[in-house]
Coordinates of C-alpha atoms in Angstrom, one line a residue:
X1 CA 74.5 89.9 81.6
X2 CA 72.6 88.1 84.1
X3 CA 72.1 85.3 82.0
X4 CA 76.0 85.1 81.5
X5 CA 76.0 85.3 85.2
X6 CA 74.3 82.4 85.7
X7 CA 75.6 80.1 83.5
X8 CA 78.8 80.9 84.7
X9 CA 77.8 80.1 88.0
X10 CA 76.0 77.0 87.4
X11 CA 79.5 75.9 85.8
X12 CA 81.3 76.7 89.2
X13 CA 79.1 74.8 91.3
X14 CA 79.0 71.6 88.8
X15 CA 82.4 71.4 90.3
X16 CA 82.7 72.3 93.7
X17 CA 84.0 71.1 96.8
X18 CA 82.9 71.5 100.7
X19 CA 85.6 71.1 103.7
X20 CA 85.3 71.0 107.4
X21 CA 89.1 72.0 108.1
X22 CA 91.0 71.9 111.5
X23 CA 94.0 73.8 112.1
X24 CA 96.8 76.5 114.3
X25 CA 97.5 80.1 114.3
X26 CA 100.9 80.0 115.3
X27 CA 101.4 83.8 117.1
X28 CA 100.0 85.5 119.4
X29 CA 100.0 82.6 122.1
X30 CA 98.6 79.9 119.3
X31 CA 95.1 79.1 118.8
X32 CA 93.6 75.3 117.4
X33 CA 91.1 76.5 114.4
X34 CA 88.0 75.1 113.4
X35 CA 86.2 75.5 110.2
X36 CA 84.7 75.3 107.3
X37 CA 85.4 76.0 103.2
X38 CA 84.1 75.4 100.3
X39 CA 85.9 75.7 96.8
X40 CA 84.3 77.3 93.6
X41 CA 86.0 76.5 90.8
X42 CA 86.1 79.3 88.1
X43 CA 88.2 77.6 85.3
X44 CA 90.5 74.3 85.2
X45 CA 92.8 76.0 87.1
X46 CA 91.3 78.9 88.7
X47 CA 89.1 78.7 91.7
X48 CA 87.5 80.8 94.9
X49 CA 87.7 79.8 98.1
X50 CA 85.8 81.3 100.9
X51 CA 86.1 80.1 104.5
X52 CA 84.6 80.4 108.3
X53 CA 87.7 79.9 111.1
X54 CA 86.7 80.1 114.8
X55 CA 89.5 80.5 116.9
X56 CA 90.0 78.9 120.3
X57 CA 92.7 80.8 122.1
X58 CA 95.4 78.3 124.2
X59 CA 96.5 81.5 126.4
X60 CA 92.8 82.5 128.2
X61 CA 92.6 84.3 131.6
X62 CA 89.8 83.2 134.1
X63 CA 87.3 85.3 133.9
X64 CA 87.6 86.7 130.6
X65 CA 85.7 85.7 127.4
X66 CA 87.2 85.3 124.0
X67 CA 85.5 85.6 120.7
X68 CA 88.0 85.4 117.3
X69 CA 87.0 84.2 114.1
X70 CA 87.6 85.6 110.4
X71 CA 86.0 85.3 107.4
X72 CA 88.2 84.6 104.5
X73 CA 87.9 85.0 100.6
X74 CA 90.9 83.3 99.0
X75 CA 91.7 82.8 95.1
X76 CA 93.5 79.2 94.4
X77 CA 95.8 79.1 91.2
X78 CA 96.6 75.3 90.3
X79 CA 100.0 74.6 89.7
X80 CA 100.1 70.9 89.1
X81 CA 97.6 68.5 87.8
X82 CA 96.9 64.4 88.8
X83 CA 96.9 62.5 91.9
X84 CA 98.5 65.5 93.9
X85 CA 97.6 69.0 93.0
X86 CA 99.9 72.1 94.5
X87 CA 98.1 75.4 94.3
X88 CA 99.5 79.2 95.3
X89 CA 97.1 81.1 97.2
X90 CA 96.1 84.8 97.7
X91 CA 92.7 86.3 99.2
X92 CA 91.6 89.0 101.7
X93 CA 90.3 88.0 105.1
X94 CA 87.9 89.5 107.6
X95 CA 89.4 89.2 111.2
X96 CA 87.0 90.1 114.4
X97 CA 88.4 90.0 118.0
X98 CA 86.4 90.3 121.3
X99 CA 86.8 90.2 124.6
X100 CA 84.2 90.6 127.4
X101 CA 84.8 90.9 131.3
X102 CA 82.8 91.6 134.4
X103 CA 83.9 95.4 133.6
X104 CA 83.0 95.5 130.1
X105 CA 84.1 94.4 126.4
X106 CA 86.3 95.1 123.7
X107 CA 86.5 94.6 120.3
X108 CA 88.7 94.7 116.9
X109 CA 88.0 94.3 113.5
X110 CA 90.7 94.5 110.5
X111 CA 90.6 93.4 106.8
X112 CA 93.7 92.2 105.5
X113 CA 95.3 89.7 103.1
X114 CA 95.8 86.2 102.6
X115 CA 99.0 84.6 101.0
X116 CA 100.5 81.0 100.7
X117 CA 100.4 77.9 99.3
X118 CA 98.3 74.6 99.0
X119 CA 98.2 70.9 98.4
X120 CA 95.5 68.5 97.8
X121 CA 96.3 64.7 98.2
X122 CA 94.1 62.0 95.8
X123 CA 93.0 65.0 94.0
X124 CA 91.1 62.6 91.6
X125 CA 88.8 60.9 94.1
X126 CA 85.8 62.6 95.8
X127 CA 86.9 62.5 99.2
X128 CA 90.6 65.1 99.1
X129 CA 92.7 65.7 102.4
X130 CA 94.4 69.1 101.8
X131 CA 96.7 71.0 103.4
X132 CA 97.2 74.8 103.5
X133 CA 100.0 77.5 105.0
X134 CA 99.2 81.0 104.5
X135 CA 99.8 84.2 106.1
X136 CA 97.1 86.4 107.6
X137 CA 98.0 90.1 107.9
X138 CA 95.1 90.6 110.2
X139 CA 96.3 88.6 113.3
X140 CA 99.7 89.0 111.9
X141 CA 100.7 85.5 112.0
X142 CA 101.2 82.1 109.6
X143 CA 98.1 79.4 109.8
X144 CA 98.1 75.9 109.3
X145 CA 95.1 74.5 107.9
X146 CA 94.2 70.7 107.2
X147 CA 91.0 68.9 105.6
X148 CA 89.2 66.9 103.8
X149 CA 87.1 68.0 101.0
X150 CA 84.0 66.5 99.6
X151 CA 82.9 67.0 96.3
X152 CA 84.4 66.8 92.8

């Protein structure tokens, strides 16, 4: 079994892909995202994504400290093949909020799911700019996600 294991992901990482990714979370008060992904691919078709997203909040209050980020584990299912490649989406993601202030702190954490859709642009090159929309159930609100992957 371990063997299998291995060869399976030696296979993966023959073709994988790394991103730094910029993007929104649209609710909430918006935040700009910044992170990083890297893509596993499983079959042709089939591949895992997992992601890091820190999120700088545009509504802060002076004084206060904000800490949000989420750790995300999203499956990609290709839908089209070439030049352009258009890929549905579905994951779970890991959300942490904190606040600290001169009186104390306060923190939430929440698993929830990850749903949307995807697009890589000169899929067959080793530099791709991608795009993503999805919806987080843990902050409850639609994400915007753009990259550029490295790797083939």
């Amino acid at each position: 079994i371990a063997f299998a294991f291995m060869l399976t992901a030696q296979g993966a990482l023959a073709q994988s892909r790394f991103a730094p990714q910029i993007g929104y979370l649209t609710d909430g008060g918006g935040a700009f995202i910044i992170g990083v992904n890297g893509e596993f691919f499983l079959k042709d078709k089939i591949s895992i994504q997992p992601a890091f997203n820190y999120y700088l909040l545009n509504d802060k209050v002076p004084g206060y400290s904000y800490s949000y980020w989420s750790l995300d584990a999203d499956g990609h299912y290709y839908f089209t093949e070439g030049s352009t490649t258009v890929y549905g989406l579905a994951g779970f993601s890991y959300a942490h909020a904190g606040i600290e202030y001169a009186g104390g702190s306060f923190s939430d954490n929440e698993f929830g799911l990850n749903l949307g859709l995807g697009a890589n642009f000169l899929a067959d090159t080793k530099l791709i700019p991608f795009v993503e929309l999805k919806y987080n159930s843990p902050f409850e609100s639609l994400i915007i996600t753009a990259g550029l992957r490295f790797g083939k």
